[in-house]
Amino acid sequence: MITVLLPVVECYSVINLDLPPELKGACTFFSIIVFLVILALTIPFDVRDLKYDPPSIRSLPMIIGATGATRLSQGIIFLCSLLFYTAHSLFPHYFSYLKMVWFMLWSLLTIRILHKCS
């Protein structure tokens, strides 16, 4: 929320978040996308730490396995792409076509890199 809402509050100089409904919707979509991207990018670091973590730590890779965690991370990135496409359809002023294309390319590259990671 900090990476999305604080810049919006600063830009629009509002304290009570009395924003136009379209901007609120765009902020909500963008907050969800940012949260999911950060989640997806942190999962591989848990996979990397799997061999150093004691068994008492129940991390996601310990529960579903390293391959499952990597696939979950790829699925989350794919879900973010779908959400970005939906956001572009609903709020084209805030999610332009060019931004959508770049996000899709980034998503494909990230999924490919995650596929090749060990």
JSON list of C-alpha atoms in Angstrom, two decimals:
[
{"chain": "A", "resi": 1, "resn": "MET", "atom": "CA", "xyz": [0.00, 0.00, 0.00]},
{"chain": "A", "resi": 2, "resn": "ILE", "atom": "CA", "xyz": [2.90, 2.34, 0.72]},
{"chain": "A", "resi": 3, "resn": "THR", "atom": "CA", "xyz": [4.30, 2.04, -2.80]},
{"chain": "A", "resi": 4, "resn": "VAL", "atom": "CA", "xyz": [0.94, 2.97, -4.32]},
{"chain": "A", "resi": 5, "resn": "LEU", "atom": "CA", "xyz": [-1.04, 5.10, -1.90]},
{"chain": "A", "resi": 6, "resn": "LEU", "atom": "CA", "xyz": [1.66, 7.45, -0.63]},
{"chain": "A", "resi": 7, "resn": "PRO", "atom": "CA", "xyz": [2.56, 8.65, -4.14]},
{"chain": "A", "resi": 8, "resn": "VAL", "atom": "CA", "xyz": [-1.14, 9.13, -4.95]},
{"chain": "A", "resi": 9, "resn": "VAL", "atom": "CA", "xyz": [-1.72, 11.07, -1.74]},
{"chain": "A", "resi": 10, "resn": "GLU", "atom": "CA", "xyz": [1.32, 13.21, -2.49]},
{"chain": "A", "resi": 11, "resn": "CYS", "atom": "CA", "xyz": [0.29, 13.80, -6.08]},
{"chain": "A", "resi": 12, "resn": "TYR", "atom": "CA", "xyz": [-3.31, 14.69, -5.31]},
{"chain": "A", "resi": 13, "resn": "SER", "atom": "CA", "xyz": [-2.62, 16.35, -1.93]},
{"chain": "A", "resi": 14, "resn": "VAL", "atom": "CA", "xyz": [-5.45, 14.56, -0.20]},
{"chain": "A", "resi": 15, "resn": "ILE", "atom": "CA", "xyz": [-5.43, 13.37, 3.37]},
{"chain": "A", "resi": 16, "resn": "ASN", "atom": "CA", "xyz": [-8.76, 11.55, 3.66]},
{"chain": "A", "resi": 17, "resn": "LEU", "atom": "CA", "xyz": [-8.30, 9.65, 0.36]},
{"chain": "A", "resi": 18, "resn": "ASP", "atom": "CA", "xyz": [-11.34, 11.32, -1.15]},
{"chain": "A", "resi": 19, "resn": "LEU", "atom": "CA", "xyz": [-10.25, 10.33, -4.65]},
{"chain": "A", "resi": 20, "resn": "PRO", "atom": "CA", "xyz": [-12.32, 9.99, -7.81]},
{"chain": "A", "resi": 21, "resn": "PRO", "atom": "CA", "xyz": [-13.88, 6.49, -8.05]},
{"chain": "A", "resi": 22, "resn": "GLU", "atom": "CA", "xyz": [-11.88, 5.63, -11.17]},
{"chain": "A", "resi": 23, "resn": "LEU", "atom": "CA", "xyz": [-8.61, 6.52, -9.45]},
{"chain": "A", "resi": 24, "resn": "LYS", "atom": "CA", "xyz": [-9.61, 4.49, -6.38]},
{"chain": "A", "resi": 25, "resn": "GLY", "atom": "CA", "xyz": [-10.28, 1.48, -8.60]},
{"chain": "A", "resi": 26, "resn": "ALA", "atom": "CA", "xyz": [-6.98, 1.91, -10.43]},
{"chain": "A", "resi": 27, "resn": "CYS", "atom": "CA", "xyz": [-5.13, 2.23, -7.11]},
{"chain": "A", "resi": 28, "resn": "THR", "atom": "CA", "xyz": [-6.80, -0.92, -5.82]},
{"chain": "A", "resi": 29, "resn": "PHE", "atom": "CA", "xyz": [-5.80, -2.90, -8.91]},
{"chain": "A", "resi": 30, "resn": "PHE", "atom": "CA", "xyz": [-2.26, -1.54, -8.84]},
{"chain": "A", "resi": 31, "resn": "SER", "atom": "CA", "xyz": [-1.90, -2.28, -5.10]},
{"chain": "A", "resi": 32, "resn": "ILE", "atom": "CA", "xyz": [-2.95, -5.88, -5.65]},
{"chain": "A", "resi": 33, "resn": "ILE", "atom": "CA", "xyz": [-0.60, -6.27, -8.63]},
{"chain": "A", "resi": 34, "resn": "VAL", "atom": "CA", "xyz": [2.36, -4.80, -6.71]},
{"chain": "A", "resi": 35, "resn": "PHE", "atom": "CA", "xyz": [1.65, -7.02, -3.70]},
{"chain": "A", "resi": 36, "resn": "LEU", "atom": "CA", "xyz": [1.45, -10.15, -5.85]},
{"chain": "A", "resi": 37, "resn": "VAL", "atom": "CA", "xyz": [4.61, -9.29, -7.82]},
{"chain": "A", "resi": 38, "resn": "ILE", "atom": "CA", "xyz": [6.58, -8.79, -4.61]},
{"chain": "A", "resi": 39, "resn": "LEU", "atom": "CA", "xyz": [5.16, -12.04, -3.23]},
{"chain": "A", "resi": 40, "resn": "ALA", "atom": "CA", "xyz": [6.07, -13.93, -6.41]},
{"chain": "A", "resi": 41, "resn": "LEU", "atom": "CA", "xyz": [9.61, -12.53, -6.44]},
{"chain": "A", "resi": 42, "resn": "THR", "atom": "CA", "xyz": [10.30, -13.40, -2.79]},
{"chain": "A", "resi": 43, "resn": "ILE", "atom": "CA", "xyz": [9.28, -17.06, -3.07]},
{"chain": "A", "resi": 44, "resn": "PRO", "atom": "CA", "xyz": [12.43, -18.07, -5.04]},
{"chain": "A", "resi": 45, "resn": "PHE", "atom": "CA", "xyz": [14.58, -16.67, -2.22]},
{"chain": "A", "resi": 46, "resn": "ASP", "atom": "CA", "xyz": [12.79, -19.00, 0.20]},
{"chain": "A", "resi": 47, "resn": "VAL", "atom": "CA", "xyz": [13.58, -21.84, -2.20]},
{"chain": "A", "resi": 48, "resn": "ARG", "atom": "CA", "xyz": [17.22, -20.79, -2.22]},
{"chain": "A", "resi": 49, "resn": "ASP", "atom": "CA", "xyz": [17.32, -20.76, 1.59]},
{"chain": "A", "resi": 50, "resn": "LEU", "atom": "CA", "xyz": [15.70, -24.19, 1.82]},
{"chain": "A", "resi": 51, "resn": "LYS", "atom": "CA", "xyz": [18.99, -26.00, 2.34]},
{"chain": "A", "resi": 52, "resn": "TYR", "atom": "CA", "xyz": [20.07, -23.59, 5.12]},
{"chain": "A", "resi": 53, "resn": "ASP", "atom": "CA", "xyz": [16.79, -23.35, 7.05]},
{"chain": "A", "resi": 54, "resn": "PRO", "atom": "CA", "xyz": [16.26, -25.64, 10.04]},
{"chain": "A", "resi": 55, "resn": "PRO", "atom": "CA", "xyz": [13.33, -28.06, 9.79]},
{"chain": "A", "resi": 56, "resn": "SER", "atom": "CA", "xyz": [11.49, -26.11, 12.49]},
{"chain": "A", "resi": 57, "resn": "ILE", "atom": "CA", "xyz": [10.90, -23.24, 10.04]},
{"chain": "A", "resi": 58, "resn": "ARG", "atom": "CA", "xyz": [7.82, -24.05, 7.99]},
{"chain": "A", "resi": 59, "resn": "SER", "atom": "CA", "xyz": [8.36, -21.98, 4.87]},
{"chain": "A", "resi": 60, "resn": "LEU", "atom": "CA", "xyz": [6.31, -22.36, 1.72]},
{"chain": "A", "resi": 61, "resn": "PRO", "atom": "CA", "xyz": [8.97, -24.39, -0.13]},
{"chain": "A", "resi": 62, "resn": "MET", "atom": "CA", "xyz": [9.19, -26.79, 2.83]},
{"chain": "A", "resi": 63, "resn": "ILE", "atom": "CA", "xyz": [5.44, -27.34, 2.71]},
{"chain": "A", "resi": 64, "resn": "ILE", "atom": "CA", "xyz": [4.88, -27.68, -1.05]},
{"chain": "A", "resi": 65, "resn": "GLY", "atom": "CA", "xyz": [8.42, -28.40, -2.21]},
{"chain": "A", "resi": 66, "resn": "ALA", "atom": "CA", "xyz": [10.88, -26.37, -4.24]},
{"chain": "A", "resi": 67, "resn": "THR", "atom": "CA", "xyz": [9.30, -27.21, -7.60]},
{"chain": "A", "resi": 68, "resn": "GLY", "atom": "CA", "xyz": [5.82, -26.45, -6.29]},
{"chain": "A", "resi": 69, "resn": "ALA", "atom": "CA", "xyz": [6.97, -23.12, -4.86]},
{"chain": "A", "resi": 70, "resn": "THR", "atom": "CA", "xyz": [8.61, -22.14, -8.15]},
{"chain": "A", "resi": 71, "resn": "ARG", "atom": "CA", "xyz": [5.47, -23.07, -10.08]},
{"chain": "A", "resi": 72, "resn": "LEU", "atom": "CA", "xyz": [3.36, -21.10, -7.60]},
{"chain": "A", "resi": 73, "resn": "SER", "atom": "CA", "xyz": [5.61, -18.10, -8.19]},
{"chain": "A", "resi": 74, "resn": "GLN", "atom": "CA", "xyz": [5.18, -18.48, -11.96]},
{"chain": "A", "resi": 75, "resn": "GLY", "atom": "CA", "xyz": [1.42, -18.78, -11.52]},
{"chain": "A", "resi": 76, "resn": "ILE", "atom": "CA", "xyz": [1.29, -15.61, -9.45]},
{"chain": "A", "resi": 77, "resn": "ILE", "atom": "CA", "xyz": [3.20, -13.71, -12.15]},
{"chain": "A", "resi": 78, "resn": "PHE", "atom": "CA", "xyz": [0.76, -15.05, -14.74]},
{"chain": "A", "resi": 79, "resn": "LEU", "atom": "CA", "xyz": [-2.15, -13.96, -12.54]},
{"chain": "A", "resi": 80, "resn": "CYS", "atom": "CA", "xyz": [-0.59, -10.49, -12.32]},
{"chain": "A", "resi": 81, "resn": "SER", "atom": "CA", "xyz": [-0.53, -10.35, -16.12]},
{"chain": "A", "resi": 82, "resn": "LEU", "atom": "CA", "xyz": [-4.23, -11.17, -16.22]},
{"chain": "A", "resi": 83, "resn": "LEU", "atom": "CA", "xyz": [-4.95, -8.54, -13.58]},
{"chain": "A", "resi": 84, "resn": "PHE", "atom": "CA", "xyz": [-2.92, -5.96, -15.50]},
{"chain": "A", "resi": 85, "resn": "TYR", "atom": "CA", "xyz": [-4.84, -6.77, -18.67]},
{"chain": "A", "resi": 86, "resn": "THR", "atom": "CA", "xyz": [-8.12, -6.41, -16.77]},
{"chain": "A", "resi": 87, "resn": "ALA", "atom": "CA", "xyz": [-6.94, -3.12, -15.27]},
{"chain": "A", "resi": 88, "resn": "HIS", "atom": "CA", "xyz": [-6.02, -1.90, -18.75]},
{"chain": "A", "resi": 89, "resn": "SER", "atom": "CA", "xyz": [-9.52, -2.77, -19.95]},
{"chain": "A", "resi": 90, "resn": "LEU", "atom": "CA", "xyz": [-11.22, -1.03, -17.02]},
{"chain": "A", "resi": 91, "resn": "PHE", "atom": "CA", "xyz": [-8.89, 1.95, -16.55]},
{"chain": "A", "resi": 92, "resn": "PRO", "atom": "CA", "xyz": [-7.12, 2.68, -19.87]},
{"chain": "A", "resi": 93, "resn": "HIS", "atom": "CA", "xyz": [-6.18, 6.16, -18.72]},
{"chain": "A", "resi": 94, "resn": "TYR", "atom": "CA", "xyz": [-4.03, 4.78, -15.89]},
{"chain": "A", "resi": 95, "resn": "PHE", "atom": "CA", "xyz": [-2.96, 1.47, -17.46]},
{"chain": "A", "resi": 96, "resn": "SER", "atom": "CA", "xyz": [-1.99, 2.32, -21.02]},
{"chain": "A", "resi": 97, "resn": "TYR", "atom": "CA", "xyz": [-1.54, -0.17, -23.84]},
{"chain": "A", "resi": 98, "resn": "LEU", "atom": "CA", "xyz": [2.22, 0.41, -23.88]},
{"chain": "A", "resi": 99, "resn": "LYS", "atom": "CA", "xyz": [2.50, -0.24, -20.13]},
{"chain": "A", "resi": 100, "resn": "MET", "atom": "CA", "xyz": [0.47, -3.41, -20.57]},
{"chain": "A", "resi": 101, "resn": "VAL", "atom": "CA", "xyz": [2.76, -4.64, -23.36]},
{"chain": "A", "resi": 102, "resn": "TRP", "atom": "CA", "xyz": [5.89, -3.96, -21.30]},
{"chain": "A", "resi": 103, "resn": "PHE", "atom": "CA", "xyz": [4.37, -5.69, -18.26]},
{"chain": "A", "resi": 104, "resn": "MET", "atom": "CA", "xyz": [3.47, -8.72, -20.38]},
{"chain": "A", "resi": 105, "resn": "LEU", "atom": "CA", "xyz": [7.01, -8.90, -21.77]},
{"chain": "A", "resi": 106, "resn": "TRP", "atom": "CA", "xyz": [8.44, -8.59, -18.27]},
{"chain": "A", "resi": 107, "resn": "SER", "atom": "CA", "xyz": [6.07, -11.32, -17.08]},
{"chain": "A", "resi": 108, "resn": "LEU", "atom": "CA", "xyz": [7.09, -13.71, -19.86]},
{"chain": "A", "resi": 109, "resn": "LEU", "atom": "CA", "xyz": [10.77, -13.08, -19.15]},
{"chain": "A", "resi": 110, "resn": "THR", "atom": "CA", "xyz": [10.28, -13.56, -15.41]},
{"chain": "A", "resi": 111, "resn": "ILE", "atom": "CA", "xyz": [8.33, -16.78, -15.88]},
{"chain": "A", "resi": 112, "resn": "ARG", "atom": "CA", "xyz": [11.06, -18.05, -18.22]},
{"chain": "A", "resi": 113, "resn": "ILE", "atom": "CA", "xyz": [13.81, -17.16, -15.74]},
{"chain": "A", "resi": 114, "resn": "LEU", "atom": "CA", "xyz": [11.92, -18.85, -12.92]},
{"chain": "A", "resi": 115, "resn": "HIS", "atom": "CA", "xyz": [11.54, -21.94, -15.10]},
{"chain": "A", "resi": 116, "resn": "LYS", "atom": "CA", "xyz": [15.31, -22.12, -15.60]},
{"chain": "A", "resi": 117, "resn": "CYS", "atom": "CA", "xyz": [16.16, -21.50, -11.92]},
{"chain": "A", "resi": 118, "resn": "SER", "atom": "CA", "xyz": [17.36, -24.31, -9.76]}
]
